[in-house]
Coordinates of C-alpha atoms in Angstrom, one line a residue:
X1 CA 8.1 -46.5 -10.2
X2 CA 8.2 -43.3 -8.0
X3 CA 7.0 -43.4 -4.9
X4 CA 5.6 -40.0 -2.5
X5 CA 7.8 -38.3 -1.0
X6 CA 6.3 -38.5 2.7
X7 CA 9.3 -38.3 5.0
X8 CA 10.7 -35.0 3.5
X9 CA 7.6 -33.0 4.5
X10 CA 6.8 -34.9 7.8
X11 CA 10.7 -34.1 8.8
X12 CA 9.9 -30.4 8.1
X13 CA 7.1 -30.3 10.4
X14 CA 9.4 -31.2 13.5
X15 CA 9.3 -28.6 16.1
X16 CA 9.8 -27.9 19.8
X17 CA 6.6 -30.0 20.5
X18 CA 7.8 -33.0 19.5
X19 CA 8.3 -34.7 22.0
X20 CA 5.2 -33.4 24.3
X21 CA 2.7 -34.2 21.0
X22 CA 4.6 -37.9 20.3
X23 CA 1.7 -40.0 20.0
X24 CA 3.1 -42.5 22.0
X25 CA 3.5 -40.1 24.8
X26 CA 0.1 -38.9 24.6
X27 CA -1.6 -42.4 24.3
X28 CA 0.8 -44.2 26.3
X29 CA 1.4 -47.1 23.8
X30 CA 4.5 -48.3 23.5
X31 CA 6.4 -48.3 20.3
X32 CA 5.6 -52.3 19.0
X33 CA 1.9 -51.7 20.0
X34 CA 0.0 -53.7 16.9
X35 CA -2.5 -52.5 15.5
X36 CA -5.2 -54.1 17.8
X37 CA -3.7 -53.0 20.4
X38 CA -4.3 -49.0 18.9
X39 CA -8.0 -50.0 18.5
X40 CA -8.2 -51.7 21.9
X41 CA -7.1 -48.4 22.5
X42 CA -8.9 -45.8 20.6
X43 CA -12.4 -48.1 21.9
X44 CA -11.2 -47.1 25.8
X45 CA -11.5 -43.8 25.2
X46 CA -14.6 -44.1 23.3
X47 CA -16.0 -45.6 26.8
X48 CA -14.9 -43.3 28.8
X49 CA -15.5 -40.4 26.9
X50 CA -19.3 -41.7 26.7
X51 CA -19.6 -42.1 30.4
X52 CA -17.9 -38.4 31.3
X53 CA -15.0 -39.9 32.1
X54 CA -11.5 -39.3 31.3
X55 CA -8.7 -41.8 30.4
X56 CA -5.5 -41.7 32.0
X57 CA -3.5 -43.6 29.4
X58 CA -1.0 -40.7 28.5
X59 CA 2.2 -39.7 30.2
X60 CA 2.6 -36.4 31.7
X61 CA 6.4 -36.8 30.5
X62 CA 7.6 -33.8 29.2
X63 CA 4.4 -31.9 29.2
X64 CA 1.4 -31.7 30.8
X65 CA -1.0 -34.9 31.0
X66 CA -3.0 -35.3 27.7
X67 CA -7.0 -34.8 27.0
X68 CA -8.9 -37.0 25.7
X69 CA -9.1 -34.7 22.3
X70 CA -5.4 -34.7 21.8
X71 CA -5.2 -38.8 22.5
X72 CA -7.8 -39.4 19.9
X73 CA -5.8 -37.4 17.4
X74 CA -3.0 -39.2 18.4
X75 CA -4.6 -42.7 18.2
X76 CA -5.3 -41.7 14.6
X77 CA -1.8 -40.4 13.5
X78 CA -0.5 -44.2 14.6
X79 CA -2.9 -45.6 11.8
X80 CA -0.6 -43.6 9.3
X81 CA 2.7 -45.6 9.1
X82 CA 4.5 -42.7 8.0
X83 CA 3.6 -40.4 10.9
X84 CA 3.8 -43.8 12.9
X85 CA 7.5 -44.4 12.2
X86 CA 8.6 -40.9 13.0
X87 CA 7.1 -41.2 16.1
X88 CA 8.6 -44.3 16.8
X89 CA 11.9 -42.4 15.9
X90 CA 11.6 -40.3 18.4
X91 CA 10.2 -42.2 21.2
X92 CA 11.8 -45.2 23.3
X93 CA 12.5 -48.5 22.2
X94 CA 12.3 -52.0 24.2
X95 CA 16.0 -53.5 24.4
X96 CA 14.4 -56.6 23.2
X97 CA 11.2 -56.4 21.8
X98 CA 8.3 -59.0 23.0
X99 CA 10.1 -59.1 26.7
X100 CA 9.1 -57.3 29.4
X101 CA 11.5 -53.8 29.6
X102 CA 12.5 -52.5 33.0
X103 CA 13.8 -48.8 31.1
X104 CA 10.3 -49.2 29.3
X105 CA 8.8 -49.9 32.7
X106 CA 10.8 -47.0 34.5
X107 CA 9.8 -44.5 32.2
X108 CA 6.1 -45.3 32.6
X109 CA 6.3 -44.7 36.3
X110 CA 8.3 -41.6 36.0
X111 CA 11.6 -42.6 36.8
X112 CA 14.0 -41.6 34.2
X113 CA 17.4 -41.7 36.1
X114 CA 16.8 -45.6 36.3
X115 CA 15.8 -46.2 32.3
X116 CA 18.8 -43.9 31.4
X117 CA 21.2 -45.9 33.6
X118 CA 19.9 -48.9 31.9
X119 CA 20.4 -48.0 28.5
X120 CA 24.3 -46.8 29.2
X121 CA 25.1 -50.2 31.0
X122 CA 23.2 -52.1 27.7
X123 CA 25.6 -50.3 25.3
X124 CA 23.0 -51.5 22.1
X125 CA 21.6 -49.3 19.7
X126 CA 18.6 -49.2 20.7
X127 CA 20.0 -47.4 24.0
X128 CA 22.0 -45.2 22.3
X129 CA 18.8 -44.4 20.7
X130 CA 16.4 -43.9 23.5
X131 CA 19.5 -41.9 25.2
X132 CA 19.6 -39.6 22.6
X133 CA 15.7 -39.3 22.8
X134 CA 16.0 -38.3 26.9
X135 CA 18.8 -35.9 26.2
X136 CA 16.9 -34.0 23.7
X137 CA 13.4 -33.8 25.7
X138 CA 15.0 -32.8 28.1
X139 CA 17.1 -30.2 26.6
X140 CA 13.3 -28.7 24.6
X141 CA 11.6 -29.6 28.1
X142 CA 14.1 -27.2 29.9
X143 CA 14.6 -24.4 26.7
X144 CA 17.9 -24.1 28.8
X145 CA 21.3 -24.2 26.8
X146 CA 23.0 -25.9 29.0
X147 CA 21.3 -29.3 27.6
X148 CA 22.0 -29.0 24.0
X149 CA 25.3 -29.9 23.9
X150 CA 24.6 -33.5 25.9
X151 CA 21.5 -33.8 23.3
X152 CA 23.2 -33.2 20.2
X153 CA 26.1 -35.2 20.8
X154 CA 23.6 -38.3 21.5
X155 CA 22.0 -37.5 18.4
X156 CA 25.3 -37.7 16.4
X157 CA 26.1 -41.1 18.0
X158 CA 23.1 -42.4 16.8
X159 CA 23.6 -40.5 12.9
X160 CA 27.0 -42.4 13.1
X161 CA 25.6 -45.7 14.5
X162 CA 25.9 -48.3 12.0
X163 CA 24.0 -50.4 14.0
X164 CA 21.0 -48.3 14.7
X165 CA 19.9 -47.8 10.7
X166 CA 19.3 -51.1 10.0
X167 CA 16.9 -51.6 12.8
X168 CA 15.0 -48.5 11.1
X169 CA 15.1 -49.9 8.0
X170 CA 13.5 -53.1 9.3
X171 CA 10.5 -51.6 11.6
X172 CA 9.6 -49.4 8.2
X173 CA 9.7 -52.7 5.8
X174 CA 7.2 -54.1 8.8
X175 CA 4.8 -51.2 8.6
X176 CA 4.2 -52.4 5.4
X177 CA 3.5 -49.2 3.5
X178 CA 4.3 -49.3 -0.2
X179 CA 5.1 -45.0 0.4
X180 CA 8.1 -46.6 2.8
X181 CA 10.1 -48.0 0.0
X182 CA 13.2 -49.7 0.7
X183 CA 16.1 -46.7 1.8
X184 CA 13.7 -45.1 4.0
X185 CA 16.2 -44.9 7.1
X186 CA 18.8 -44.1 4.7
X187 CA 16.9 -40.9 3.9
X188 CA 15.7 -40.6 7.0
X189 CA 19.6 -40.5 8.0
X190 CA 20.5 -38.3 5.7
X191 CA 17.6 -35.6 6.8
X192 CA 17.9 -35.9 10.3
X193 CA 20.7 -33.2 11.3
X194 CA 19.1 -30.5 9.5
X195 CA 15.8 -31.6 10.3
X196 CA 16.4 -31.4 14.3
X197 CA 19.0 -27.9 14.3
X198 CA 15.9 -26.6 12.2
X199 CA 13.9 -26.9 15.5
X200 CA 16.9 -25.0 17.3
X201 CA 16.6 -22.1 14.6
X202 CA 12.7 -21.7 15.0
X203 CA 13.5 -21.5 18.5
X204 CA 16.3 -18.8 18.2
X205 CA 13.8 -17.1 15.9
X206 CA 10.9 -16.5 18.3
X207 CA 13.3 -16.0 21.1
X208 CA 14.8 -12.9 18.7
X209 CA 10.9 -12.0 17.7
X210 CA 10.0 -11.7 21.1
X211 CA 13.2 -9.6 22.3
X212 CA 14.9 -12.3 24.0
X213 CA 18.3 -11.7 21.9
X214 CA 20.6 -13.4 24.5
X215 CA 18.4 -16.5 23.9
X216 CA 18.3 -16.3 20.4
X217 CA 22.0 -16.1 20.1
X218 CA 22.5 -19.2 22.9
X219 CA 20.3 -21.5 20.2
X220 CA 22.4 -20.6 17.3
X221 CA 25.7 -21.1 19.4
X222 CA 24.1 -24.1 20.2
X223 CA 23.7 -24.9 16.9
X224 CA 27.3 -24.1 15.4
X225 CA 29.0 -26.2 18.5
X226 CA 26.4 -29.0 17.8
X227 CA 29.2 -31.3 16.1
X228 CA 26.6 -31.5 12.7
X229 CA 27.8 -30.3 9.5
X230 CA 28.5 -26.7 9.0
X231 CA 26.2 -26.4 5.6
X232 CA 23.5 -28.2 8.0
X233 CA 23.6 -25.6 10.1
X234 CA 23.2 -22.7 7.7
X235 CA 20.2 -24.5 5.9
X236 CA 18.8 -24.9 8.7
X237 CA 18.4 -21.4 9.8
X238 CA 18.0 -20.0 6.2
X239 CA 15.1 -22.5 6.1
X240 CA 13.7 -20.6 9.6
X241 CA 14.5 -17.3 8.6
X242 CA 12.7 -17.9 5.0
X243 CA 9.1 -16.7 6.2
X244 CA 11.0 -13.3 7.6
X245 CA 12.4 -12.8 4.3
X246 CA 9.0 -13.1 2.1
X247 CA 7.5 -11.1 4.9
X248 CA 10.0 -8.3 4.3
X249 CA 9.8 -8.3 1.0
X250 CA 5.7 -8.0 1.3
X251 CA 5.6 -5.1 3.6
X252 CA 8.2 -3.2 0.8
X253 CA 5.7 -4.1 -1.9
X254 CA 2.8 -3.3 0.1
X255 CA 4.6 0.3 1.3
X256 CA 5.3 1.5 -2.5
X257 CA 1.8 0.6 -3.3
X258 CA 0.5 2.5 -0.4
X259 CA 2.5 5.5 -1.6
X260 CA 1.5 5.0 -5.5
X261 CA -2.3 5.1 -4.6
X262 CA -1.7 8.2 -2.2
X263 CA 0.9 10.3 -2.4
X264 CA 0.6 12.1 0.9
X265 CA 0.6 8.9 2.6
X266 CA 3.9 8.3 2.1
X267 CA 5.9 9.2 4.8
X268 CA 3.5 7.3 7.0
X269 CA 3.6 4.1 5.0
X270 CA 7.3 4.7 4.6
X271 CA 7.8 4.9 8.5
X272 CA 5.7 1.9 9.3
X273 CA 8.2 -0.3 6.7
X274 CA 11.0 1.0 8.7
X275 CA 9.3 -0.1 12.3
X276 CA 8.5 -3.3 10.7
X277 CA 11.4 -4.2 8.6
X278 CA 14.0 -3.7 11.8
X279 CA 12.7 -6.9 13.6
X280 CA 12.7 -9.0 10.4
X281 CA 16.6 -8.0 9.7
X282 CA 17.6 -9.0 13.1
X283 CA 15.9 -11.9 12.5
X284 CA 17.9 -12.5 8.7
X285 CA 20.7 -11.7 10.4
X286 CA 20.7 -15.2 12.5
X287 CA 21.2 -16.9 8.8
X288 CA 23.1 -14.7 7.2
X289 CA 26.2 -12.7 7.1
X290 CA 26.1 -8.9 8.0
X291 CA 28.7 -8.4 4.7
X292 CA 26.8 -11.2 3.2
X293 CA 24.7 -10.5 -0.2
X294 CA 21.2 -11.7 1.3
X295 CA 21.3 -9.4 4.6
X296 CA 23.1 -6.7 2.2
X297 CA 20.3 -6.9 -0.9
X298 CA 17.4 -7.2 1.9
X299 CA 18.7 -3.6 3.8
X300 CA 19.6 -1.8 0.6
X301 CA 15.5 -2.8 -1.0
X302 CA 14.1 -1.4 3.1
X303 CA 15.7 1.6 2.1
X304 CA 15.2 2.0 -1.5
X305 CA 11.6 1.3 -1.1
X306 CA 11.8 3.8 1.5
X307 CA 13.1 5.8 -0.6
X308 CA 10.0 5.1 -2.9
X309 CA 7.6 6.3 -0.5
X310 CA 9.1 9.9 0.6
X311 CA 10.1 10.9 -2.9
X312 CA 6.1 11.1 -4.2
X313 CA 4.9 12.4 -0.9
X314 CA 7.9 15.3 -0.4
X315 CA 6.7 16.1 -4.1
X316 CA 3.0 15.9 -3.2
X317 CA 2.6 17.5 0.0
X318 CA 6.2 20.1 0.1
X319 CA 6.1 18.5 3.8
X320 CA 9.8 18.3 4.4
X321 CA 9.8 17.4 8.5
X322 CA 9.1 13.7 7.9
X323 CA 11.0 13.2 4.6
X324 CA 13.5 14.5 6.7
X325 CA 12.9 12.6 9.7
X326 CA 12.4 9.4 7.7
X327 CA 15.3 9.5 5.6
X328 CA 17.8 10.3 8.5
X329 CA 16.3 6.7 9.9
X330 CA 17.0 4.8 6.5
X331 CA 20.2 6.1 6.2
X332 CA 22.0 3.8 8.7
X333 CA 19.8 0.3 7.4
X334 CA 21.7 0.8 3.6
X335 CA 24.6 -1.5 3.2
X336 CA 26.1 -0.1 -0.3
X337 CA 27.2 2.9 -0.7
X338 CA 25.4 3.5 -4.0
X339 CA 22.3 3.2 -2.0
X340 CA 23.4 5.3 0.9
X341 CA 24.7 7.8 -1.7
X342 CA 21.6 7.7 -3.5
X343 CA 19.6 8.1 -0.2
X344 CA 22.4 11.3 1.5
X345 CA 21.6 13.2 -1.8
X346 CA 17.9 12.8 -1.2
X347 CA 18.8 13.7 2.2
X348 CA 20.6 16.8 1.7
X349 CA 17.7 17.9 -0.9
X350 CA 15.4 17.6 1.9
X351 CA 16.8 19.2 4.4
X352 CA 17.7 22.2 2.2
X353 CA 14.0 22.7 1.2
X354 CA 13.5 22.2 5.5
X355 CA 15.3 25.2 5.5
X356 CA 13.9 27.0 3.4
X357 CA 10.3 26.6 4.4
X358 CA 11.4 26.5 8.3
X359 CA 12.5 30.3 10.2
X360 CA 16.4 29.9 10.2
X361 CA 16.3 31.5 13.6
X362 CA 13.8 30.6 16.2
X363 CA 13.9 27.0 13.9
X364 CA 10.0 26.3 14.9
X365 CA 7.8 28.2 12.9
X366 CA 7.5 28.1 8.8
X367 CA 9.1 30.9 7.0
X368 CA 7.2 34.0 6.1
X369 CA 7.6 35.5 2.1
X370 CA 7.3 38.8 2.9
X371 CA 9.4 37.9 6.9
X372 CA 12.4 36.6 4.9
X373 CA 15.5 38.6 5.5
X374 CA 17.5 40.0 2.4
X375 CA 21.5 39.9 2.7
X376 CA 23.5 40.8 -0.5
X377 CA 27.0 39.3 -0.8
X378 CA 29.4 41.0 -3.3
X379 CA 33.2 38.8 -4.6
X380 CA 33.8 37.5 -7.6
X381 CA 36.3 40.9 -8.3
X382 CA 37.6 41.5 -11.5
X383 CA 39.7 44.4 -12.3
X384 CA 39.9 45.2 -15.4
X385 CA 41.5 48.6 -17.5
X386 CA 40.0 51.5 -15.7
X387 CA 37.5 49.7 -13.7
X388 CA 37.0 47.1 -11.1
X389 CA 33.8 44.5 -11.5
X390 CA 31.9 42.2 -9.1
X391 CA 28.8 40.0 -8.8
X392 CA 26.4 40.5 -6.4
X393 CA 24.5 37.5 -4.9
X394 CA 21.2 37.9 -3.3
X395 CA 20.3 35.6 -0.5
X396 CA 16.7 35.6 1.0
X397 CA 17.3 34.1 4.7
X398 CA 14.0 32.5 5.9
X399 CA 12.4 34.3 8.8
X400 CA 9.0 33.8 10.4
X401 CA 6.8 37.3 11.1
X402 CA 7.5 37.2 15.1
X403 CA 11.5 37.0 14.6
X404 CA 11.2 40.0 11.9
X405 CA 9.2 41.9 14.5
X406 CA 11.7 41.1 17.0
X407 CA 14.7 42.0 14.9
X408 CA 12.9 45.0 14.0
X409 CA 12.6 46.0 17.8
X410 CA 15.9 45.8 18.5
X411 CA 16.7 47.8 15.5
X412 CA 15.3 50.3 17.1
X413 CA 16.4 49.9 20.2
X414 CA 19.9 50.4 19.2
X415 CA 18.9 54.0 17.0
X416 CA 17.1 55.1 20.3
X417 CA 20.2 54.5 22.3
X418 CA 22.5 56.1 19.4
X419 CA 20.3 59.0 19.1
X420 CA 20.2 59.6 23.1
X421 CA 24.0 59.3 23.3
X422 CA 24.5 61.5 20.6
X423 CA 22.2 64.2 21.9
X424 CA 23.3 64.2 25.2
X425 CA 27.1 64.7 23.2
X426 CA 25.4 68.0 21.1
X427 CA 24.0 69.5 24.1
X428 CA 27.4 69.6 25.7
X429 CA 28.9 70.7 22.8
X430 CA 26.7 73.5 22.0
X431 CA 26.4 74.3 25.6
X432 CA 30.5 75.0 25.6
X433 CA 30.0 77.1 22.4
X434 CA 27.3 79.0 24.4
X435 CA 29.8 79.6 26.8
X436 CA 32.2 81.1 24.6
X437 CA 34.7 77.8 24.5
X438 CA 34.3 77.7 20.6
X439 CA 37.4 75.1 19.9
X440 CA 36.2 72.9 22.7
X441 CA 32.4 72.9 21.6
X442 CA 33.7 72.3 18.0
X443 CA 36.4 69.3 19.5
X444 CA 32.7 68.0 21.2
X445 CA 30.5 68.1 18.3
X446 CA 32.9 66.8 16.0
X447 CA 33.6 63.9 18.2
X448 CA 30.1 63.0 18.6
X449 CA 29.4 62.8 15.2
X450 CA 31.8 60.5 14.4
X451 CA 30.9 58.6 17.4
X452 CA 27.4 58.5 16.1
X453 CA 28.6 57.0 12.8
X454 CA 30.8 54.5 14.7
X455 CA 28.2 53.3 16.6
X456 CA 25.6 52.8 13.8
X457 CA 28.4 51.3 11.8
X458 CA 29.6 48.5 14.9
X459 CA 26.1 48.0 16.6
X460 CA 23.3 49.0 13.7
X461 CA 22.4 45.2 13.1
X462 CA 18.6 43.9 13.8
X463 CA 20.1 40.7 14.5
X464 CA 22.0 39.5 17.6
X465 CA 25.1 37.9 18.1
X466 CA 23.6 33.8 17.8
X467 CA 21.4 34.9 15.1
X468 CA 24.8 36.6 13.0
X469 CA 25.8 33.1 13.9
X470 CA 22.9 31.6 12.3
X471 CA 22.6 33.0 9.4
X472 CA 27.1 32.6 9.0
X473 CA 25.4 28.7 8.9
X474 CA 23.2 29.4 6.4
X475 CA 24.2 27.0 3.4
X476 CA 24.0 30.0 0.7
X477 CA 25.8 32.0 2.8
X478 CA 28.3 29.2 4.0
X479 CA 28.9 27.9 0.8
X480 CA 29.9 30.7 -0.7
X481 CA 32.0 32.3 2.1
X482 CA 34.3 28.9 2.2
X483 CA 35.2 29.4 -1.6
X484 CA 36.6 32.5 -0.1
X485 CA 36.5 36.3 -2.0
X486 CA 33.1 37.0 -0.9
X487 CA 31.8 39.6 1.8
X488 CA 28.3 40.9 2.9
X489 CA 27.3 43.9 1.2
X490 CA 26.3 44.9 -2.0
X491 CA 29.9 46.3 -3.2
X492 CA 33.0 44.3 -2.0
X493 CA 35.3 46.5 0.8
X494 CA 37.9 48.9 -0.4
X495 CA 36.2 49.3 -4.0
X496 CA 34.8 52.8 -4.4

C-alpha cells in the first residue's frame, strides 16, 4: 500500500526562517511536549488573548519574541505529526528525555554558551544533534559567511551519525501517523543535504536579486566547501534558480507577442526583455555553467526573441535608431555563434539603412531626397581593340537640406575667392600691355589663367576636408575603393 508523500514537500518548504518560525521556538514547548500539554497550551493563550493580554510562552531566540497570532499557528502546526517531526528535527533535544535538562534549561533562559558546552562534554547524539541545530541558527541568525562552515560540518556529523537515525526513526513510529511509515528518517536522511544547501541557494539568489553579488557568491562558496555531495549542491541551486528560468522564458514569450499584436511596439518590448532578462541570467548563472548548455540555450532565446521583436517593428515603422541601438545590446548576451551571426547580419542591415535615412555628415538630422549628394565613381577598365570601356557607379550620399546649403556656401565662397584672385591677376596683366610691356602682360595673363584652372581644379569642392573624409567612409564608396581600380569621377584618369 502506498503511502503520501509528506516529507518530500514539507523538506522543500525549508528556508531561512526556519529556525525563527520553529513551532517550538514560538510556543516555547519543548520537543516531548504530549499532546495535552499543546492543548494546556493552546487554552493559555485563549485566556489571555480574551482578557487583552499577551502570553509570553515563546522565545525570542533567534528572532524577535512571537505574537499571539504566530503561536496559535504554531500550536496548530504541532497537531500535524508530519510538520511536528520536522520541527522537532530542527529544534533541541533533552539528553534524556523525562529528566530535568540543564542545556534544555540554559537555552530557555538565554544562555547558549552553557547548553552548547553541555552537549560537547555529553558526546551522544542527541548533542551532536542539538549542536548542529545552534551552529546553523546561528549561521541564518547572523547571514554572515563566516558561520556556515562550523554549521555544515555539524550537520554532516549528524548525516553520518549512525546513532542519531535510529532515534528519528523511533520518535516518528511514536507520533503514530500511518503517512510516517516505517523508513521515514531513512528518507528524511537521504533529503536532508540538498534540502538545507537549498536554503543557502535561495539566499544567494535574493542576495544576487537585490545587487548584493559579493554575498551571493559567499553562499554558493559556502555551499561548494560545505563537505555535502557535489550533485547535492548543483540540485540545489538549479532547484533555486528554476523560478528565474520559467520567468525568463515568460517575459520572451510575452515580448514576441507584444511585437506580433503591434508591430511598432517592438523595439520597446524588445528593450524591456533585455532590462529584464540581464538580472534573471546572473541569477542562472549561480546554477549553471557560463559554457554550459542551460545558461548557453537561455542567452541565445533573450536574443533571438529579441531578434523577434526588432525585425517586424524595423519592417513596420523604417525606424532604424532603436533596431540599431537594441541589437548592438543583444549582441554581447548570444553565446553561439550562429546566433551572433544571425544577429551581426541583422545588425549590419540596420545600420546600413541608419545610414541611409541619417545625413552622413552632420549625423543628426534625417536625410533629404532632393539634399542627397551625387558622386560618380568610374573602374572596372577594360581595353579592348580600338577602345577602352568602364562602368560607372552612381552613389547618392545622404545629406540633410542645412548641410547642402552649407556645402553650397562654401562652394561659393571658393569661386568668389578664385574669381577675385584671378581679376586682380588680369588687371595687372592688361595694365602691363597698356603700358606697352606686351610679352610681360601676355607672361601675366597666361599665368593667371592657368592659375585660375589650378585653383578650381585643387580647392573647387563644396565639401571640407572631415566631410571628404566622411564620405571616403561611406560603405558604397568604401567598399568599392578597397577592391581597388575605382576613382571618383564619371570617366576613370588618363582615359580620353
Amino acid at each position: 500500500m502506498m503511502t503520501e508523500d509528506v516529507i518530500g514537500p514539507l523538506l522543500d518548504e525549508l528556508g531561512p526562517d526556519l529556525y525563527r518560525e520553529n513551532a517550538f521556538r514560538v510556543t516555547g514547548l519543548g520537543v516531548r511536549a504530549s499532546a495535552r500539554d499543546i492543548r494546556r497550551h493552546a487554552e493559555k493563550q485563549r485566556v489571555a488573548s480574551r482578557f487583552g493580554a499577551e502570553s509570553a510562552s515563546g522565545s525570542a531566540l533567534f528572532g524577535a519574541a512571537p505574537d499571539a497570532t504566530e503561536t496559535r499557528q504554531a500550536a496548530q502546526r504541532l497537531r500535524d505529526p508530519a510538520r511536528r517531526l520536522l520541527d522537532e528535527l530542527f529544534w533541541f533535544w533533552p539528553l534524556q528525555p523525562g529528566r530535568p535538562d540543564q542545556a534544555v534549561a540554559a537555552v530557555r533562559r538565554g544562555d547558549l554558551g552553557e547548553a552548547e558546552r553541555v552537549w560537547t562534554d555529553a558526546a551522544s547524539p542527541a548533542g551532536r544533534h542539538n549542536l548542529a541545530v545552534l551552529a546553523h541558527a546561528r549561521a541564518l541568525d547572523a547571514s554572515g559567511a563566516a558561520s556556515w562552515p562550523e554549521a555544515f560540518a555539524a550537520w554532516l556529523r549528524v548525516v553520518h551519525d549512525e546513532e542519531f537515525w535510529p532515534l528519528l526513526e523511533a520518535r516518528a513510529r511514536e507520533l503514530a501517523d500511518p503517512r510516517l511509515a516505517p523508513g521515514t528518517a531513512a528518507r528524511i536522511r537521504d533529503d536532508l543535504p540538498e534540502a538545507l544547501l537549498t536554503i543557502n541557494a535561495r539566499l544567494a539568489v535574493t542576495a544576487l536579486r537585490d545587487g548584493r553579488r559579493a554575498e551571493a557568491e559567499g553562499q554558493v562558496a559556502a555551499m561548494t566547501g560545505s563537505g555535502f555531495d557535489r550533485l547535492d549542491v548543483t540540485e540545489a541551486l538549479r532547484r533555486a534558480v528554476e523560478p528565474d528560468a520559467a520567468r525568463l522564458r515568460t517575459i520572451g514569450e510575452h515580448a514576441e507577442h507584444t511585437a506580433d499584436a503591434d508591430p511598432a511596439r517592438g523595439a520597446e518590448a524588445a528593450e524591456r526583455l533585455l532590462d529584464q532578462a540581464a538580472p534573471l541570467l546572473d541569477v542562472l548563472a549561480l546554477a549553471h555553467p557560463q559554457d554550459g548548455p542551460v545558461l548557453r540555450g537561455a542567452r541565445d532565446d533573450v536574443a533571438n526573441r529579441v531578434l523577434g521583436c526588432v525585425i517586424p517593428y524595423a519592417n513596420e515603422t523604417d525606424d532604424w535608431p532603436p533596431a540599431v541601438r537594441v541589437l548592438e545590446r543583444a549582441l554581447p548576451v548570444a553565446a553561439t555563434t550562429a546566433v551572433r551571426e544571425h544577429l551581426s547580419d541583422s545588425l549590419d542591415i540596420a545600420k546600413g539603412n541608419l545610414a541611409r535615412g541619417t545625413c552622413l555628415f552632420c549625423e543628426e538630422q534625417p536625410s533629404d531626397e532632393g539634399s542627397c549628394l551625387e558622386l560618380k565613381l568610374s573602374g572596372n577598365i577594360q581595353h579592348q581593340v580600338g577602345r577602352v570601356a568602364w562602368q560607372v557607379f552612381t552613389v547618392n550620399v545622404p545629406r540633410c537640406a542645412s548641410c547642402r546649403s552649407g556645402h553650397g556656401k562654401r562652394r561659393m565662397r571658393i569661386h568668389g575667392s578664385a574669381f577675385g584672385t584671378a581679376a586682380g591677376g588680369a588687371a595687372l596683366g592688361i595694365g602691363a600691355l597698356a603700358a606697352g610691356l606686351t610679352g610681360l602682360g601676355i607672361a601675366v595673363l597666361i599665368a593667371v589663367a592657368i592659375g585660375y584652372v589650378v585653383f578650381l581644379g585643387a580647392f573647387n569642392n563644396s565639401l571640407s576636408k572631415d566631410d571628404r573624409a566622411k564620405v571616403l567612409e561611406f560603405a558604397p564608396i568604401r567598399d568599392r575603393m578597397k577592391e581597388g581600380g575605382w576613382f571618383f569621377g564619371s570617366r576613370p584618369p588618363g582615359v580620353n
